[in-house]
Structure formats: C-alpha cells, structure tokens
PDB file of C-alpha atoms in Angstrom:
ATOM      1  CA  ASP A  54     -19.466   1.593  28.763  1.00 65.00           C
ATOM      2  CA  ALA A  55     -21.281   2.219  25.522  1.00 64.00           C
ATOM      3  CA  MET A  56     -18.964   1.617  22.640  1.00 91.00           C
ATOM      4  CA  VAL A  57     -18.235   0.460  19.108  1.00 94.00           C
ATOM      5  CA  ILE A  58     -16.394  -2.848  18.926  1.00 94.00           C
ATOM      6  CA  GLN A  59     -14.584  -4.297  15.942  1.00 94.00           C
ATOM      7  CA  ASN A  60     -13.262  -7.807  15.575  1.00 88.00           C
ATOM      8  CA  PRO A  61     -10.689  -8.847  14.833  1.00 90.00           C
ATOM      9  CA  ARG A  62      -8.238  -5.965  15.306  1.00 91.00           C
ATOM     10  CA  TYR A  63      -5.836  -7.530  12.840  1.00 93.00           C
ATOM     11  CA  GLN A  64      -6.863  -9.790   9.978  1.00 94.00           C
ATOM     12  CA  VAL A  65      -4.614 -11.533   7.502  1.00 94.00           C
ATOM     13  CA  THR A  66      -6.069 -13.118   4.394  1.00 93.00           C
ATOM     14  CA  GLN A  67      -4.783 -14.453   1.121  1.00 94.00           C
ATOM     15  CA  PHE A  68      -5.261 -12.886  -2.261  1.00 95.00           C
ATOM     16  CA  GLY A  69      -8.746 -13.811  -3.463  1.00 95.00           C
ATOM     17  CA  LYS A  70      -9.848 -15.490  -0.219  1.00 96.00           C
ATOM     18  CA  PRO A  71     -13.122 -14.041   1.106  1.00 96.00           C
ATOM     19  CA  VAL A  72     -12.958 -12.293   4.448  1.00 96.00           C
ATOM     20  CA  THR A  73     -15.571 -10.856   6.817  1.00 96.00           C
ATOM     21  CA  LEU A  74     -14.989  -8.062   9.286  1.00 96.00           C
ATOM     22  CA  SER A  75     -17.448  -7.443  12.081  1.00 96.00           C
ATOM     23  CA  CYS A  76     -18.647  -4.443  14.025  1.00 97.00           C
ATOM     24  CA  SER A  77     -20.999  -4.222  16.965  1.00 96.00           C
ATOM     25  CA  GLN A  78     -22.260  -1.283  18.955  1.00 96.00           C
ATOM     26  CA  THR A  79     -23.887  -0.775  22.317  1.00 94.00           C
ATOM     27  CA  LEU A  80     -24.813   2.849  21.618  1.00 91.00           C
ATOM     28  CA  ASN A  81     -28.158   1.912  20.034  1.00 90.00           C
ATOM     29  CA  HIS A  82     -27.392   4.237  17.139  1.00 92.00           C
ATOM     30  CA  ASN A  83     -29.496   4.117  13.984  1.00 93.00           C
ATOM     31  CA  VAL A  84     -26.655   4.651  11.539  1.00 93.00           C
ATOM     32  CA  MET A  85     -23.616   2.450  10.983  1.00 95.00           C
ATOM     33  CA  TYR A  86     -20.797   3.267   8.565  1.00 95.00           C
ATOM     34  CA  TRP A  87     -17.910   1.388   7.024  1.00 96.00           C
ATOM     35  CA  TYR A  88     -14.797   3.318   6.018  1.00 96.00           C
ATOM     36  CA  GLN A  89     -11.587   2.252   4.349  1.00 96.00           C
ATOM     37  CA  GLN A  90      -8.471   4.175   5.371  1.00 94.00           C
ATOM     38  CA  LYS A  91      -5.048   3.769   3.833  1.00 93.00           C
ATOM     39  CA  SER A  92      -1.904   5.150   5.383  1.00 87.00           C
ATOM     40  CA  SER A  93      -1.817   8.971   5.603  1.00 85.00           C
ATOM     41  CA  GLN A  94      -5.095   9.257   3.708  1.00 89.00           C
ATOM     42  CA  ALA A  95      -8.556  10.411   4.639  1.00 91.00           C
ATOM     43  CA  PRO A  96     -11.092   7.770   5.607  1.00 92.00           C
ATOM     44  CA  LYS A  97     -13.081   6.757   2.521  1.00 93.00           C
ATOM     45  CA  LEU A  98     -16.744   5.974   3.081  1.00 93.00           C
ATOM     46  CA  LEU A  99     -17.720   2.637   1.538  1.00 95.00           C
ATOM     47  CA  PHE A 100     -21.370   2.485   2.610  1.00 92.00           C
ATOM     48  CA  HIS A 101     -23.702   3.160   5.482  1.00 92.00           C
ATOM     49  CA  TYR A 102     -26.949   1.824   6.910  1.00 93.00           C
ATOM     50  CA  TYR A 103     -29.704   3.985   8.255  1.00 91.00           C
ATOM     51  CA  ASP A 104     -31.535   1.340  10.249  1.00 91.00           C
ATOM     52  CA  LYS A 105     -31.987  -1.338   7.578  1.00 90.00           C
ATOM     53  CA  ASP A 106     -31.718   1.062   4.640  1.00 90.00           C
ATOM     54  CA  PHE A 107     -28.484   0.393   2.812  1.00 91.00           C
ATOM     55  CA  ASN A 108     -26.656   3.277   1.124  1.00 89.00           C
ATOM     56  CA  ASN A 109     -23.785   2.401  -1.161  1.00 89.00           C
ATOM     57  CA  GLU A 110     -21.240   5.009  -2.247  1.00 88.00           C
ATOM     58  CA  ALA A 111     -21.067   5.298  -6.036  1.00 85.00           C
ATOM     59  CA  ASP A 112     -17.385   4.434  -6.217  1.00 90.00           C
ATOM     60  CA  THR A 113     -17.418   1.487  -3.799  1.00 94.00           C
ATOM     61  CA  PRO A 114     -16.284  -1.616  -5.711  1.00 93.00           C
ATOM     62  CA  ASP A 115     -18.705  -4.543  -6.057  1.00 93.00           C
ATOM     63  CA  ASN A 116     -16.091  -6.614  -4.263  1.00 95.00           C
ATOM     64  CA  PHE A 117     -17.286  -4.990  -1.035  1.00 96.00           C
ATOM     65  CA  GLN A 118     -20.620  -6.010   0.459  1.00 95.00           C
ATOM     66  CA  SER A 119     -22.264  -5.356   3.785  1.00 95.00           C
ATOM     67  CA  ARG A 120     -24.918  -6.879   6.023  1.00 95.00           C
ATOM     68  CA  ARG A 121     -26.720  -5.471   9.008  1.00 95.00           C
ATOM     69  CA  PRO A 122     -28.788  -8.261  10.580  1.00 95.00           C
ATOM     70  CA  ASN A 123     -29.901  -6.104  13.513  1.00 94.00           C
ATOM     71  CA  THR A 124     -29.328  -2.717  15.114  1.00 93.00           C
ATOM     72  CA  SER A 125     -26.239  -3.812  16.983  1.00 95.00           C
ATOM     73  CA  PHE A 126     -24.242  -5.646  14.322  1.00 96.00           C
ATOM     74  CA  CYS A 127     -22.847  -4.808  10.913  1.00 96.00           C
ATOM     75  CA  PHE A 128     -20.524  -6.867   8.723  1.00 96.00           C
ATOM     76  CA  LEU A 129     -18.187  -6.008   5.887  1.00 96.00           C
ATOM     77  CA  ASP A 130     -17.614  -8.807   3.385  1.00 97.00           C
ATOM     78  CA  ILE A 131     -14.746  -8.592   0.933  1.00 97.00           C
ATOM     79  CA  ARG A 132     -15.481 -11.251  -1.653  1.00 96.00           C
ATOM     80  CA  SER A 133     -12.125 -11.461  -3.392  1.00 96.00           C
ATOM     81  CA  PRO A 134      -9.509  -9.348  -1.634  1.00 96.00           C
ATOM     82  CA  GLY A 135      -6.782  -7.885  -3.759  1.00 96.00           C
ATOM     83  CA  LEU A 136      -3.476  -6.438  -2.649  1.00 95.00           C
ATOM     84  CA  GLY A 137      -4.968  -2.972  -3.005  1.00 95.00           C
ATOM     85  CA  ASP A 138      -7.585  -3.774  -0.379  1.00 97.00           C
ATOM     86  CA  ALA A 139      -5.003  -3.892   2.379  1.00 96.00           C
ATOM     87  CA  ALA A 140      -6.026  -1.042   4.671  1.00 96.00           C
ATOM     88  CA  MET A 141      -7.541  -0.128   7.999  1.00 95.00           C
ATOM     89  CA  TYR A 142     -11.309  -0.673   7.996  1.00 97.00           C
ATOM     90  CA  LEU A 143     -13.191   1.567  10.366  1.00 96.00           C
ATOM     91  CA  CYS A 144     -16.722   1.116  11.601  1.00 96.00           C
ATOM     92  CA  ALA A 145     -18.550   4.161  12.943  1.00 95.00           C
ATOM     93  CA  THR A 146     -22.010   4.927  14.285  1.00 94.00           C
ATOM     94  CA  SER A 147     -24.205   7.980  14.724  1.00 92.00           C
ATOM     95  CA  THR A 148     -27.725   8.604  15.929  1.00 88.00           C
ATOM     96  CA  THR A 149     -28.885   9.983  12.581  1.00 77.00           C
ATOM     97  CA  THR A 150     -27.308  11.355   9.439  1.00 66.00           C
ATOM     98  CA  GLY A 151     -28.089  14.917  10.480  1.00 64.00           C
ATOM     99  CA  SER A 152     -25.501  17.631  10.461  1.00 57.00           C
ATOM    100  CA  THR A 153     -24.808  17.745  14.175  1.00 67.00           C
ATOM    101  CA  ASP A 154     -24.418  14.055  14.668  1.00 79.00           C
ATOM    102  CA  THR A 155     -20.954  13.038  15.702  1.00 87.00           C
ATOM    103  CA  GLN A 156     -19.671   9.762  14.348  1.00 90.00           C
ATOM    104  CA  TYR A 157     -18.174   7.427  16.936  1.00 92.00           C
ATOM    105  CA  PHE A 158     -15.547   5.045  15.685  1.00 93.00           C
ATOM    106  CA  GLY A 159     -14.511   1.562  16.629  1.00 93.00           C
ATOM    107  CA  PRO A 160     -10.806   0.710  17.007  1.00 91.00           C
ATOM    108  CA  GLY A 161     -10.581  -0.504  13.414  1.00 93.00           C
ATOM    109  CA  THR A 162      -9.475  -3.745  11.769  1.00 95.00           C
ATOM    110  CA  ARG A 163      -6.163  -3.698   9.962  1.00 94.00           C
ATOM    111  CA  LEU A 164      -6.393  -6.010   6.961  1.00 96.00           C
ATOM    112  CA  THR A 165      -3.298  -7.528   5.394  1.00 95.00           C
ATOM    113  CA  VAL A 166      -3.589  -9.336   2.058  1.00 95.00           C
ATOM    114  CA  LEU A 167      -0.814 -11.795   1.241  1.00 94.00           C
TER     115      LEU A 167
ATOM    116  CA  GLY B 164     -15.480  19.003  -6.647  1.00 73.00           C
ATOM    117  CA  GLN B 165     -15.311  18.898  -2.892  1.00 84.00           C
ATOM    118  CA  ASN B 166     -12.019  19.511  -1.207  1.00 90.00           C
ATOM    119  CA  ILE B 167     -10.544  19.768   2.266  1.00 95.00           C
ATOM    120  CA  ASP B 168      -6.988  21.090   2.599  1.00 96.00           C
ATOM    121  CA  GLN B 169      -4.750  20.638   5.624  1.00 97.00           C
ATOM    122  CA  PRO B 170      -0.974  20.700   5.993  1.00 97.00           C
ATOM    123  CA  THR B 171       0.466  17.210   5.744  1.00 96.00           C
ATOM    124  CA  GLU B 172       2.748  17.475   8.749  1.00 97.00           C
ATOM    125  CA  MET B 173       3.665  19.909  11.514  1.00 98.00           C
ATOM    126  CA  THR B 174       6.254  19.844  14.276  1.00 97.00           C
ATOM    127  CA  ALA B 175       5.987  21.586  17.637  1.00 97.00           C
ATOM    128  CA  THR B 176       7.694  21.564  21.021  1.00 97.00           C
ATOM    129  CA  GLU B 177       6.304  20.149  24.238  1.00 97.00           C
ATOM    130  CA  GLY B 178       4.611  22.907  26.255  1.00 97.00           C
ATOM    131  CA  ALA B 179       4.151  25.178  23.243  1.00 97.00           C
ATOM    132  CA  ILE B 180       1.060  26.150  21.228  1.00 97.00           C
ATOM    133  CA  VAL B 181       0.272  24.942  17.718  1.00 98.00           C
ATOM    134  CA  GLN B 182      -2.425  25.925  15.222  1.00 98.00           C
ATOM    135  CA  ILE B 183      -3.556  23.458  12.564  1.00 98.00           C
ATOM    136  CA  ASN B 184      -5.411  25.061   9.671  1.00 98.00           C
ATOM    137  CA  CYS B 185      -8.122  23.613   7.474  1.00 98.00           C
ATOM    138  CA  THR B 186      -9.701  25.152   4.384  1.00 98.00           C
ATOM    139  CA  TYR B 187     -12.649  23.657   2.617  1.00 97.00           C
ATOM    140  CA  GLN B 188     -14.623  23.936  -0.604  1.00 95.00           C
ATOM    141  CA  THR B 189     -17.792  21.887  -0.388  1.00 92.00           C
ATOM    142  CA  SER B 190     -21.266  21.896  -1.865  1.00 90.00           C
ATOM    143  CA  GLY B 191     -23.011  23.449   1.099  1.00 90.00           C
ATOM    144  CA  PHE B 192     -21.987  23.428   4.707  1.00 91.00           C
ATOM    145  CA  ASN B 193     -23.648  21.844   7.702  1.00 89.00           C
ATOM    146  CA  GLY B 194     -20.841  21.770  10.210  1.00 92.00           C
ATOM    147  CA  LEU B 195     -17.152  21.057  10.650  1.00 95.00           C
ATOM    148  CA  PHE B 196     -15.581  18.391  12.832  1.00 95.00           C
ATOM    149  CA  TRP B 197     -12.078  17.892  14.158  1.00 97.00           C
ATOM    150  CA  TYR B 198     -10.961  14.379  15.041  1.00 96.00           C
ATOM    151  CA  GLN B 199      -7.730  13.125  16.605  1.00 96.00           C
ATOM    152  CA  GLN B 200      -6.236   9.878  15.330  1.00 94.00           C
ATOM    153  CA  HIS B 201      -3.253   8.187  16.955  1.00 93.00           C
ATOM    154  CA  ALA B 202      -1.203   5.930  14.710  1.00 89.00           C
ATOM    155  CA  GLY B 203      -2.974   2.642  14.059  1.00 84.00           C
ATOM    156  CA  GLU B 204      -6.073   3.689  15.976  1.00 87.00           C
ATOM    157  CA  ALA B 205      -9.525   4.986  15.127  1.00 87.00           C
ATOM    158  CA  PRO B 206     -10.376   8.702  14.970  1.00 91.00           C
ATOM    159  CA  THR B 207     -11.801  10.175  18.172  1.00 92.00           C
ATOM    160  CA  PHE B 208     -14.062  13.210  18.223  1.00 91.00           C
ATOM    161  CA  LEU B 209     -12.538  16.507  19.378  1.00 95.00           C
ATOM    162  CA  SER B 210     -14.871  19.322  18.359  1.00 94.00           C
ATOM    163  CA  TYR B 211     -17.764  20.470  16.233  1.00 92.00           C
ATOM    164  CA  ASN B 212     -18.351  23.987  14.823  1.00 94.00           C
ATOM    165  CA  VAL B 213     -21.340  25.131  12.838  1.00 91.00           C
ATOM    166  CA  LEU B 214     -21.414  28.850  13.737  1.00 93.00           C
ATOM    167  CA  ASP B 215     -18.591  31.322  13.250  1.00 96.00           C
ATOM    168  CA  GLY B 216     -16.275  31.844  16.162  1.00 96.00           C
ATOM    169  CA  LEU B 217     -14.137  30.061  18.679  1.00 96.00           C
ATOM    170  CA  GLU B 218     -15.151  26.983  20.698  1.00 93.00           C
ATOM    171  CA  GLU B 219     -12.890  26.226  23.645  1.00 93.00           C
ATOM    172  CA  LYS B 220     -12.546  22.856  25.326  1.00 89.00           C
ATOM    173  CA  GLY B 221      -9.730  22.705  27.818  1.00 93.00           C
ATOM    174  CA  ARG B 222      -6.385  22.760  26.034  1.00 96.00           C
ATOM    175  CA  PHE B 223      -8.064  22.479  22.627  1.00 96.00           C
ATOM    176  CA  SER B 224      -9.966  25.220  20.788  1.00 97.00           C
ATOM    177  CA  SER B 225     -11.527  25.226  17.341  1.00 97.00           C
ATOM    178  CA  PHE B 226     -12.339  28.255  15.216  1.00 98.00           C
ATOM    179  CA  LEU B 227     -14.611  28.581  12.207  1.00 97.00           C
ATOM    180  CA  SER B 228     -15.131  31.244   9.546  1.00 97.00           C
ATOM    181  CA  ARG B 229     -17.843  30.118   7.127  1.00 96.00           C
ATOM    182  CA  SER B 230     -17.370  33.103   4.808  1.00 95.00           C
ATOM    183  CA  LYS B 231     -13.713  32.180   4.355  1.00 96.00           C
ATOM    184  CA  GLY B 232     -14.224  28.409   4.292  1.00 96.00           C
ATOM    185  CA  TYR B 233     -11.647  28.174   7.042  1.00 97.00           C
ATOM    186  CA  SER B 234     -11.141  26.541  10.392  1.00 98.00           C
ATOM    187  CA  TYR B 235      -8.275  25.976  12.759  1.00 98.00           C
ATOM    188  CA  LEU B 236      -7.595  23.730  15.706  1.00 98.00           C
ATOM    189  CA  LEU B 237      -5.499  25.316  18.436  1.00 98.00           C
ATOM    190  CA  LEU B 238      -3.662  23.087  20.875  1.00 97.00           C
ATOM    191  CA  LYS B 239      -2.122  24.685  23.973  1.00 97.00           C
ATOM    192  CA  GLU B 240       0.390  23.367  26.507  1.00 97.00           C
ATOM    193  CA  LEU B 241       1.360  20.594  24.167  1.00 97.00           C
ATOM    194  CA  GLN B 242       2.043  17.185  25.656  1.00 97.00           C
ATOM    195  CA  MET B 243       3.874  14.267  24.090  1.00 97.00           C
ATOM    196  CA  LYS B 244       0.582  12.345  23.955  1.00 96.00           C
ATOM    197  CA  ASP B 245      -0.764  14.989  21.557  1.00 97.00           C
ATOM    198  CA  SER B 246       1.431  13.486  18.839  1.00 97.00           C
ATOM    199  CA  ALA B 247      -1.203  12.225  16.416  1.00 97.00           C
ATOM    200  CA  SER B 248      -2.943  13.051  13.164  1.00 96.00           C
ATOM    201  CA  TYR B 249      -5.685  15.657  13.279  1.00 97.00           C
ATOM    202  CA  LEU B 250      -8.456  15.287  10.721  1.00 97.00           C
ATOM    203  CA  CYS B 251     -10.783  18.028   9.586  1.00 97.00           C
ATOM    204  CA  ALA B 252     -14.157  16.897   8.194  1.00 95.00           C
ATOM    205  CA  VAL B 253     -17.062  18.916   6.795  1.00 94.00           C
ATOM    206  CA  THR B 254     -20.720  17.925   6.465  1.00 90.00           C
ATOM    207  CA  ASP B 255     -22.005  19.072   3.090  1.00 87.00           C
ATOM    208  CA  SER B 256     -25.521  19.974   1.965  1.00 85.00           C
ATOM    209  CA  ASN B 257     -26.383  16.281   1.545  1.00 80.00           C
ATOM    210  CA  TYR B 258     -25.135  15.546   5.067  1.00 79.00           C
ATOM    211  CA  GLN B 259     -22.192  13.635   3.626  1.00 83.00           C
ATOM    212  CA  LEU B 260     -19.063  13.893   5.756  1.00 87.00           C
ATOM    213  CA  ILE B 261     -16.121  15.011   3.608  1.00 91.00           C
ATOM    214  CA  TRP B 262     -12.764  14.192   5.190  1.00 93.00           C
ATOM    215  CA  GLY B 263      -9.384  15.832   4.911  1.00 94.00           C
ATOM    216  CA  ALA B 264      -6.295  13.632   4.764  1.00 93.00           C
ATOM    217  CA  GLY B 265      -5.200  14.790   8.194  1.00 95.00           C
ATOM    218  CA  THR B 266      -2.253  16.706   9.623  1.00 97.00           C
ATOM    219  CA  LYS B 267       0.402  14.638  11.339  1.00 97.00           C
ATOM    220  CA  LEU B 268       1.560  16.522  14.424  1.00 98.00           C
ATOM    221  CA  ILE B 269       4.971  15.638  15.819  1.00 97.00           C
ATOM    222  CA  ILE B 270       5.779  16.848  19.323  1.00 97.00           C
ATOM    223  CA  LYS B 271       9.437  17.167  20.303  1.00 96.00           C
ATOM    224  CA  PRO B 272      10.689  17.388  23.900  1.00 94.00           C
TER     225      PRO B 272
END
C-alpha cells in the first residue's frame, strides 16, 4: 500500500543532543511537509519541499533543519533540542501545493527531550 | 491575522448525531478540509469543500458557507471509535494550509 512512513515512532533525546527524524513516502508525491504539533494544538508547519525547492516558514527556529536527498525521503534535524521542542513531529505529502491537494500524513514521531 | 475557530471539546452519546462547527477568517480562500486525529496518531483526511453546500460521505457530512466563513462537520450514528479530535483547516490565497486547534469529541455509551 502506498503510504507515508516515519521512523522512529518514539524518540528520546537529551537536552542539546542533536536528533534526526526520518520520513519516507511511496506515494511519489512532489511535496513533503514537516509539522510540529503540541498537545491540543494545531499542527504548526515548519517547512516544506516542493521537489528539491526548500520553503522555510518565517517563524521556524534555526535550530530546525531539513534535508530531502530524493523524492522518497525527507529528514528533520534538530541541532540542539530544548525542552520546548518536545512534541509530535508529523510528516505529510501532497502531489502539489494547489488548493485541492489533500495532505497525507505519516504516523508521527513523538519526541521527548530529557 | 488568520484565524480558525472551533470549540475545544464536545461530548455526545453513542448512536446520536453531533455537529462540529468551524469559523474562519483568512486572507483568501481556496478550500476547507476536515481531518480526524485519534490521540497520539496522525491526522487522517475526512473531507474537502470548496463550493457552498453539503458534501455527504457515509456517516460523515461537511457543509460550507463561504459568505459566512463557516463550515460544519456532521457525524451521524456515532460510534465509540469516533472519539477523536476533528481539525478544520483552510487553504488561503497563497495555498498555505491554516489549521484550527481541533475539537476533541468524547463519545459516551
């Protein structure tokens, strides 16, 4: 089945220790998104890739970086996690960024920062 | 600013009907999505409306009024598995998806 896969599902890191979250997709979608979602809050878009074109949200901290080495994979790097970065990180894909394009989400990675 | 308003929490009884409202103020409008999100899981797509009116999909229906900046999600014949958060999201004129914080729906037997 075509899908969006995120690994790991649960990630524990220490304050200030770099961590990388991964996302892969078999949908062959052009666009990949990274969201941060804290409990009972709306998902917050961090950045997205349209093919290899990187689009950073204005309020995304420099602590967050992303890589998309090919169509299928996208990584979220948190260079120095703080306690406030503990959240669910959601990867999503869509065919384009057009208005009718549904975003399909992976299961998410729940990050704990100790 | 851009804003999506939904009730924080609603409670309903198994077998009943519930309506979850969403109002929005965005810079332009290019469609409205409803997603379901079970606790600790990713959002899953439920519906998309871009024209005024009612879209029905089985037990779930979604309504849109663009002139009023208003939508609702109607869930019929509620089942315990419908306990989840329901997120309203609007695509603005720049094709950015603006998310509401979600409505937590609690179903009681």
